[in-house]
Short mmCIF file of C-alpha atoms in Angstrom, two decimals:
data_model
loop_
_atom_site.label_atom_id
_atom_site.label_comp_id
_atom_site.label_asym_id
_atom_site.label_seq_id
_atom_site.Cartn_x
_atom_site.Cartn_y
_atom_site.Cartn_z
CA UNK X 6 0.77 2.74 6.22
CA UNK X 7 1.83 2.26 9.83
CA UNK X 8 1.29 5.97 10.46
CA UNK X 9 -2.27 5.64 9.08
CA UNK X 10 -2.95 2.73 11.43
CA UNK X 11 -1.65 4.76 14.38
CA UNK X 12 -4.00 7.59 13.44
CA UNK X 13 -7.02 5.28 13.24
CA UNK X 14 -6.04 3.62 16.54
CA UNK X 15 -5.88 7.05 18.21
CA UNK X 16 -9.29 7.91 16.75
CA UNK X 17 -10.79 4.69 18.11
CA UNK X 18 -9.05 5.12 21.45
CA UNK X 19 -10.72 8.49 22.03
CA UNK X 20 -14.19 7.03 21.47
CA UNK X 21 -13.31 3.91 23.45
CA UNK X 22 -12.31 5.95 26.51
CA UNK X 23 -15.69 7.70 26.47
CA UNK X 24 -17.60 4.42 26.20
CA UNK X 25 -15.53 2.73 28.91
CA UNK X 26 -16.07 5.64 31.30
CA UNK X 27 -19.84 5.56 30.83
CA UNK X 28 -20.17 1.75 30.97
CA UNK X 29 -17.80 1.15 33.90
CA UNK X 30 -18.55 -1.98 35.99
CA UNK X 31 -21.14 -3.31 33.53
CA UNK X 32 -21.27 -6.07 30.93
CA UNK X 33 -20.90 -3.41 28.27
CA UNK X 34 -17.46 -2.50 29.59
CA UNK X 35 -16.33 -6.12 29.42
CA UNK X 36 -17.60 -6.45 25.86
CA UNK X 37 -15.86 -3.24 24.76
CA UNK X 38 -12.57 -4.35 26.29
CA UNK X 39 -12.85 -7.78 24.68
CA UNK X 40 -13.44 -6.22 21.26
CA UNK X 41 -10.98 -3.34 21.16
CA UNK X 42 -8.18 -3.87 23.65
CA UNK X 43 -6.34 -6.57 21.61
CA UNK X 44 -6.59 -4.45 18.45
CA UNK X 45 -6.00 -0.94 19.74
CA UNK X 46 -3.81 -1.15 22.81
CA UNK X 47 -1.11 -2.22 23.16
CA UNK X 48 -0.64 -4.61 20.24
CA UNK X 49 -1.37 -2.44 17.21
CA UNK X 50 0.32 0.68 18.57
CA UNK X 51 3.46 -1.22 19.60
CA UNK X 52 3.60 -3.18 16.33
CA UNK X 53 3.21 -0.09 14.14
CA UNK X 54 5.87 1.86 16.03
CA UNK X 55 8.26 -1.08 15.73
CA UNK X 56 7.35 -1.55 12.07
CA UNK X 57 8.44 2.02 11.27
CA UNK X 58 11.87 1.29 12.76
CA UNK X 59 12.06 -2.03 10.90
CA UNK X 60 11.25 -0.28 7.62
CA UNK X 61 14.10 2.20 8.17
CA UNK X 62 16.52 -0.65 8.87
CA UNK X 63 15.36 -2.46 5.73
CA UNK X 64 15.86 0.70 3.68
CA UNK X 65 19.43 1.04 4.97
CA UNK X 66 20.04 -2.64 4.26
CA UNK X 67 18.95 -2.24 0.65
CA UNK X 68 21.13 0.85 0.14
CA UNK X 69 24.21 -0.85 1.59
CA UNK X 70 23.37 -4.32 0.26
CA UNK X 71 24.06 -5.63 3.77
CA UNK X 72 23.10 -9.29 4.17
CA UNK X 73 22.88 -9.00 7.96
CA UNK X 74 20.51 -6.01 7.94
CA UNK X 75 18.34 -7.56 5.24
CA UNK X 76 18.17 -10.85 7.15
CA UNK X 77 17.16 -9.02 10.33
CA UNK X 78 14.57 -7.08 8.33
CA UNK X 79 13.10 -10.28 6.90
CA UNK X 80 12.87 -12.01 10.28
CA UNK X 81 11.31 -8.93 11.89
CA UNK X 82 8.67 -8.70 9.17
CA UNK X 83 7.81 -12.37 9.67
CA UNK X 84 7.42 -11.98 13.45
CA UNK X 85 5.31 -8.82 13.08
CA UNK X 86 3.11 -10.50 10.49
CA UNK X 87 2.41 -13.40 12.87
CA UNK X 88 1.55 -11.00 15.71
CA UNK X 89 -0.81 -9.02 13.47
CA UNK X 90 -2.48 -12.20 12.25
CA UNK X 91 -3.13 -13.47 15.76
CA UNK X 92 -4.45 -10.06 16.84
CA UNK X 93 -6.80 -9.92 13.84
CA UNK X 94 -8.19 -13.37 14.66
CA UNK X 95 -8.72 -12.27 18.27
CA UNK X 96 -10.80 -9.22 17.26
CA UNK X 97 -13.25 -11.38 15.34
CA UNK X 98 -14.56 -12.89 18.59
CA UNK X 99 -18.13 -11.73 19.03
CA UNK X 100 -18.72 -10.04 22.42
CA UNK X 101 -21.49 -11.47 24.59
CA UNK X 102 -23.72 -8.41 24.79
CA UNK X 103 -27.44 -7.94 24.12
CA UNK X 104 -29.43 -4.85 23.30
CA UNK X 105 -31.25 -5.24 26.61
CA UNK X 106 -27.96 -4.51 28.38
CA UNK X 107 -28.21 -0.94 27.14
CA UNK X 108 -31.00 -0.27 29.64
CA UNK X 109 -28.43 -0.42 32.45
CA UNK X 110 -27.06 2.91 31.21
CA UNK X 111 -30.15 4.64 32.57
CA UNK X 112 -28.78 4.21 36.10
CA UNK X 113 -26.00 6.68 35.17
CA UNK X 114 -28.41 9.45 34.19
CA UNK X 115 -29.61 10.72 37.63
CA UNK X 116 -26.07 11.84 38.50
CA UNK X 117 -25.86 14.12 35.48
CA UNK X 118 -25.05 17.72 36.41
CA UNK X 119 -24.09 17.00 40.03
CA UNK X 120 -20.99 18.76 41.32
CA UNK X 121 -19.27 15.58 42.51
CA UNK X 122 -19.97 13.84 39.19
CA UNK X 123 -18.57 16.37 36.76
CA UNK X 124 -16.64 13.61 35.00
CA UNK X 125 -19.91 11.81 34.27
CA UNK X 126 -21.51 14.98 32.96
CA UNK X 127 -18.57 15.57 30.64
CA UNK X 128 -18.72 11.95 29.46
CA UNK X 129 -22.44 12.15 28.63
CA UNK X 130 -21.93 15.40 26.73
CA UNK X 131 -18.98 13.99 24.78
CA UNK X 132 -20.85 10.78 23.96
CA UNK X 133 -24.01 12.52 22.75
CA UNK X 134 -22.02 15.01 20.69
CA UNK X 135 -19.72 12.44 19.08
CA UNK X 136 -22.32 9.74 18.43
CA UNK X 137 -25.12 12.23 17.60
CA UNK X 138 -27.55 10.62 20.01
CA UNK X 139 -29.66 11.61 23.01
CA UNK X 140 -30.60 9.57 26.08
CA UNK X 141 -30.38 5.80 26.17
CA UNK X 142 -33.24 4.72 23.93
CA UNK X 143 -34.86 8.11 23.28
CA UNK X 144 -34.43 11.73 24.44
CA UNK X 145 -37.38 11.37 26.84
CA UNK X 146 -35.14 9.22 29.07
CA UNK X 147 -33.68 12.44 30.46
CA UNK X 148 -37.13 13.55 31.56
CA UNK X 149 -37.97 10.17 33.11
CA UNK X 150 -34.72 9.46 34.96
CA UNK X 151 -33.82 12.96 36.15
CA UNK X 152 -35.56 16.08 37.41
CA UNK X 153 -34.62 17.97 34.27
CA UNK X 154 -37.39 19.64 32.29
CA UNK X 155 -35.56 19.23 28.98
CA UNK X 156 -32.56 17.25 27.72
CA UNK X 157 -28.97 18.57 27.87
CA UNK X 158 -27.75 20.94 25.18
CA UNK X 159 -25.46 18.19 23.89
CA UNK X 160 -28.57 16.54 22.44
CA UNK X 161 -29.02 19.34 19.92
CA UNK X 162 -27.99 18.87 16.33
CA UNK X 163 -26.96 22.55 16.30
CA UNK X 164 -25.56 23.25 19.73
CA UNK X 165 -25.72 26.62 21.45
CA UNK X 166 -26.59 27.64 25.04
CA UNK X 167 -30.26 26.96 25.64
CA UNK X 168 -30.80 25.03 22.38
CA UNK X 169 -32.41 22.05 24.15
CA UNK X 170 -34.90 24.30 25.96
CA UNK X 171 -35.80 26.00 22.70
CA UNK X 172 -36.23 22.65 20.95
CA UNK X 173 -38.34 21.29 23.81
CA UNK X 174 -40.87 24.09 23.48
CA UNK X 175 -40.76 24.73 19.75
CA UNK X 176 -39.30 22.01 17.50
CA UNK X 177 -38.28 18.57 18.81
CA UNK X 178 -36.68 17.74 15.47
CA UNK X 179 -33.71 19.89 16.52
CA UNK X 180 -32.79 17.12 19.00
CA UNK X 181 -31.04 13.88 18.08
CA UNK X 182 -33.84 11.38 17.68
CA UNK X 183 -31.79 8.19 18.15
CA UNK X 184 -30.73 7.01 21.57
CA UNK X 185 -27.12 6.37 22.59
CA UNK X 186 -27.84 2.75 23.52
CA UNK X 187 -28.01 1.46 19.93
CA UNK X 188 -25.03 3.61 18.99
CA UNK X 189 -22.91 2.11 21.78
CA UNK X 190 -24.12 -1.36 20.81
CA UNK X 191 -22.98 -0.79 17.22
CA UNK X 192 -19.65 0.58 18.45
CA UNK X 193 -19.01 -2.46 20.63
CA UNK X 194 -19.86 -4.81 17.76
CA UNK X 195 -17.31 -2.92 15.64
CA UNK X 196 -19.50 -2.10 12.67
CA UNK X 197 -17.55 1.01 11.63
CA UNK X 198 -14.37 1.63 13.55
CA UNK X 199 -13.01 -1.89 13.48
CA UNK X 200 -13.74 -2.26 9.77
CA UNK X 201 -11.44 0.65 8.97
CA UNK X 202 -8.72 -0.78 11.18
CA UNK X 203 -9.14 -4.24 9.70
CA UNK X 204 -8.90 -2.88 6.15
CA UNK X 205 -5.63 -1.12 6.97
CA UNK X 206 -4.39 -4.24 8.73
CA UNK X 207 -5.08 -6.39 5.67
CA UNK X 208 -3.33 -3.81 3.45
CA UNK X 209 -0.24 -3.85 5.66
CA UNK X 210 -0.29 -7.65 5.70
CA UNK X 211 -0.31 -7.82 1.90
CA UNK X 212 2.49 -5.25 1.73
CA UNK X 213 4.53 -7.25 4.25
CA UNK X 214 4.14 -10.48 2.24
CA UNK X 215 5.30 -8.66 -0.89
CA UNK X 216 8.22 -7.10 1.00
CA UNK X 217 9.30 -10.47 2.40
CA UNK X 218 9.20 -12.04 -1.08
CA UNK X 219 11.29 -9.22 -2.57
CA UNK X 220 13.74 -9.37 0.34
CA UNK X 221 14.22 -13.11 -0.15
CA UNK X 222 14.90 -12.51 -3.82
CA UNK X 223 17.45 -9.81 -3.02
CA UNK X 224 19.17 -11.96 -0.38
CA UNK X 225 19.41 -14.84 -2.85
CA UNK X 226 20.94 -12.59 -5.51
CA UNK X 227 23.43 -10.99 -3.11
CA UNK X 228 24.50 -14.30 -1.60
CA UNK X 229 25.32 -15.97 -4.91
CA UNK X 230 26.64 -12.73 -6.43
CA UNK X 231 29.29 -12.41 -3.71
CA UNK X 232 30.64 -15.96 -4.11
CA UNK X 233 34.25 -15.82 -5.34
CA UNK X 234 34.65 -17.37 -8.81
CA UNK X 235 36.75 -20.55 -9.07
CA UNK X 236 40.29 -19.98 -10.45
CA UNK X 237 40.59 -20.97 -14.10
CA UNK X 238 43.53 -23.37 -14.47
CA UNK X 239 43.37 -23.32 -18.26
CA UNK X 240 43.69 -19.57 -18.56
CA UNK X 241 45.96 -18.48 -21.38
CA UNK X 242 49.39 -17.12 -20.56
CA UNK X 243 49.85 -13.41 -21.16
CA UNK X 244 51.31 -12.49 -24.53
CA UNK X 245 54.77 -10.79 -24.18
CA UNK X 246 54.21 -8.99 -27.42
CA UNK X 247 51.10 -7.29 -26.09
CA UNK X 248 51.45 -3.59 -25.35
CA UNK X 249 52.24 -2.70 -21.77
CA UNK X 250 49.42 -1.23 -19.75
CA UNK X 251 49.60 0.80 -16.59
CA UNK X 252 48.65 -1.14 -13.51
CA UNK X 253 48.56 1.68 -11.05
CA UNK X 254 46.63 4.89 -10.61
CA UNK X 255 42.90 5.67 -10.57
CA UNK X 256 42.15 3.43 -13.56
CA UNK X 257 43.76 0.34 -12.04
CA UNK X 258 40.45 -1.02 -10.51
CA UNK X 259 37.62 -2.04 -12.78
CA UNK X 260 34.19 -1.21 -11.39
CA UNK X 261 31.77 -4.07 -10.99
CA UNK X 262 28.01 -3.72 -11.16
CA UNK X 263 25.90 -4.37 -8.04
CA UNK X 264 26.28 -2.77 -4.54
CA UNK X 265 29.28 -0.67 -5.62
CA UNK X 266 31.97 -3.36 -5.29
CA UNK X 267 35.16 -2.94 -7.36
CA UNK X 268 37.99 -5.33 -8.16
CA UNK X 269 41.57 -4.22 -8.86
CA UNK X 270 44.58 -5.95 -10.38
CA UNK X 271 45.80 -9.05 -8.60
CA UNK X 272 49.14 -8.76 -6.71
CA UNK X 273 50.75 -11.46 -8.92
CA UNK X 274 49.86 -9.52 -12.05
CA UNK X 275 51.28 -6.29 -10.62
CA UNK X 276 54.58 -7.99 -9.73
CA UNK X 277 54.77 -9.57 -13.21
CA UNK X 278 54.31 -6.21 -14.92
CA UNK X 279 56.90 -4.52 -12.68
CA UNK X 280 59.48 -7.21 -13.61
CA UNK X 281 58.85 -6.59 -17.33
CA UNK X 282 59.31 -2.85 -16.85
CA UNK X 283 62.65 -3.40 -15.11
#
């Protein structure tokens, strides 16, 4: 489950980098950071990596029935659960962003295609390809804000060199009809990406609660199972007429159920049997 969360976090991080690059130094950047930074980096990634190590330690503790390892496993799960809970509450804060803020993205369009702004060109192409959008509000934004005669090829639903020019003169339906502004707005509000991450987070939280309950039960059973029994003062004396039994060799220790512990003959009993044999 932690590996699944890491995969989703990496998926969100790729889209987040594109949005942050395009919305740098705007209110949209602040809203995106407020929404995703507590959930994606570094909290979730660090917690999931640590949780994998904790799970391995807990597995070893169960195999060895080690009270120390199981106690450390229980405490680690509790701390991680608290961190995840606080991070989840943080991500539910609504960012202060309006749809009108999307218009500010139009100021980034005139630099598209310039040699010194190749990073911006690549960001626009990645955004329009990934989000299946074109322009800010509509594909005509490219014609209004730049000197281009048709939108970039990344606006095409079926991309190939010159597809935007062909669509401009023949069939505009080959271009993405929705602008990138509403898509970025939905991304910042977390309508899709965060829901997946939150679902996995809730699943891990439920699994952690169940694991902590089972670990407490196992610790309780091991603690009271390892207590030495009180000596029985009224135990019957051994019968001299009973047949002699060997008290040495592989069959001397009787195996005891639970964690592989075994108990052998007591030293007093061995000495008593040796005196009878002599």
